[in-house]
Structure formats: C-alpha cells, structure tokens
Amino acid sequence: MSASHRTTLPILAVLGSITSLCFGTSLAKHLFPVIGAPATTLLRVGFAALLMFAVQRPWRAWPAPRALALVVGYGVVLGAMNLSFYLALRTIPFGIAVAIEFTGPLAVALLSSRRALDFVWIVFAIAGLSLLVPRGSLDAALDPVGVGWALLAALCWALYIVAGQRAGQAGGRATVPLGLLVATLVALPFGVGQVGAVFGSPALLAFAAGVALLSSAIPYSLEIYALKHLPRQTFGILLSLEPAVAALAGWLLLSEALSSRQWLAIGCIMVASAGAALAARRGKPVAVPVDG
C-alpha cells in the first residue's frame, strides 16, 4: 500500500466514524417520543455491550480486583455521560449539545497544557459557550435545562478521559466491554420502565439495533482502526469536525435549524478543539468517547 493510501484510509475512517455516529444519534432521537431518552440510552449501551462482549470475550482476560474497581468507575462515568447527553437532546439541537459536550475533553487538554498559546483556545471555547448561554427571550428555543444536561455530559466526558486512561491500563482489553456492561446497569433503573415497547415491536427493535450499530459499533471500530494509523494530533483535529457534522445531521434528519449566532458558537468551539489538538504533544492520549 502506498504512503498516501496509508494516510487517506485512516482519515476516511475518522470521517466515516463521525458521520455514522452523528446520523445514528439523530435517528436515535426518533425513539424519544416512543420510549423516552433514558430507555433509548439503555438500548444503545446495552446493544453495544452485547456486541463488545461477543467480539472481545472479556472473560478470557478478567481484570484483577483492583483493576476491576477502576473499570467499574469507568463504566459508571460512561453510563452517566450517555444518559446526560441523551437527556440534553430532548430539548436542545443535536449540534449544540455536541458542541457543549466537547468542552469536557477540551478542558482536560487545556488544563494539562503549559503553553501561553493555548490560552487562545481557552478564549475561543469561552466565547463559544457564552454565545450558547440562554439569554431570556433571545434564546427561548434553547432550553436552559437541556444546556445543563449537556454541561453535565461535558463534565462526565472529562471524567471519562481520566477514568478511561487508568482503567484501560489496568483492565486491558476487558475494559470496554465490562465498562459498557456497567454503563448499561447505570442506565437500567432510568429506562427499564419504558423499554418494553421496543421488544413488543419487531420493527422498533430492528430500528433500535440499527441505531446502536450506527452510533456505537461502527464508529468504535473505525476509530480503533484510525488510531492505529494516524498521529494522535491528526485524529484530534479531525474529531473537532463532529459538532458541525452533528448540526448538519440534526438539520437533515430532525429539521433542527440553527441561528447564525449558534453556528458561530459551534465554530468557536471547533476552532478551540482543533487548536488544542494541534498544540498537543504526539505522546499525549486523545480523548475519544466510546459512546458519547
């Protein structure tokens, strides 16, 4: 394989991952009127857990007790991140929810930086957030509760990075499937009361499985491939496209039109994310959500 193909294919994999994730999540929102956001979260992480158990077979490399405790903590944060993000999607546009959530890993990257230039990215991030903060009648369509859930998802994503790095080093290949199992248990009490409607309808069950495939299995597989062949900085910069793709998917599939100010806010956060990724050292891990 030529050098250009070795670079092009992983880049296409990242773009495919972002597209699959965004369009899968947009489709997931169509389940909200039927079963609600918590039950949709439960189905998404539950199907993803089943898939990862089948692929990874974690019982073959079961973590030691201390490592297992770290994996459980990782799973709790993962479940809370998914649940809070889907609760945000109930009342605010998808692209805005993703942009707000991106401030979590962005904060982790910037807090670990010691370069003066990185303060520029902090300014862009703050500017983006300030443009999204509801201001009374000017932002009647942007629900403050939804913004709050998205900010909680951002906090969970930041915690996910820290917990995921520790759990991944200790738990090995069992980390993700076991973490998804714990995440399923976190979502279970919130969504179990409504999830029965899906299992009573083969069409809804197939739709939910397709959502899990598009928003979890396919993106995760493509990201794993890309991370093996791309510098982490490049991966991080490409990942900063996600808020824009999410806004596009929300517009196409959910009729979620954004104002010019909201697009400007998303652009500011994308610039901050790309700048932070560009400034990162090659040896620093990239914050990649499994199911965020």
Short mmCIF file of C-alpha atoms in Angstrom, two decimals, residues 28-36:
data_model
loop_
_atom_site.label_atom_id
_atom_site.label_comp_id
_atom_site.label_asym_id
_atom_site.label_seq_id
_atom_site.Cartn_x
_atom_site.Cartn_y
_atom_site.Cartn_z
CA ALA A 28 -31.99 7.66 17.97
CA LYS A 29 -33.87 10.86 18.75
CA HIS A 30 -36.82 9.48 16.80
CA LEU A 31 -37.20 6.89 19.58
CA PHE A 32 -37.71 9.57 22.24
CA PRO A 33 -41.46 10.05 21.62
CA VAL A 34 -41.97 6.27 21.85
CA ILE A 35 -39.79 5.19 24.78
CA GLY A 36 -38.08 8.35 26.06
#
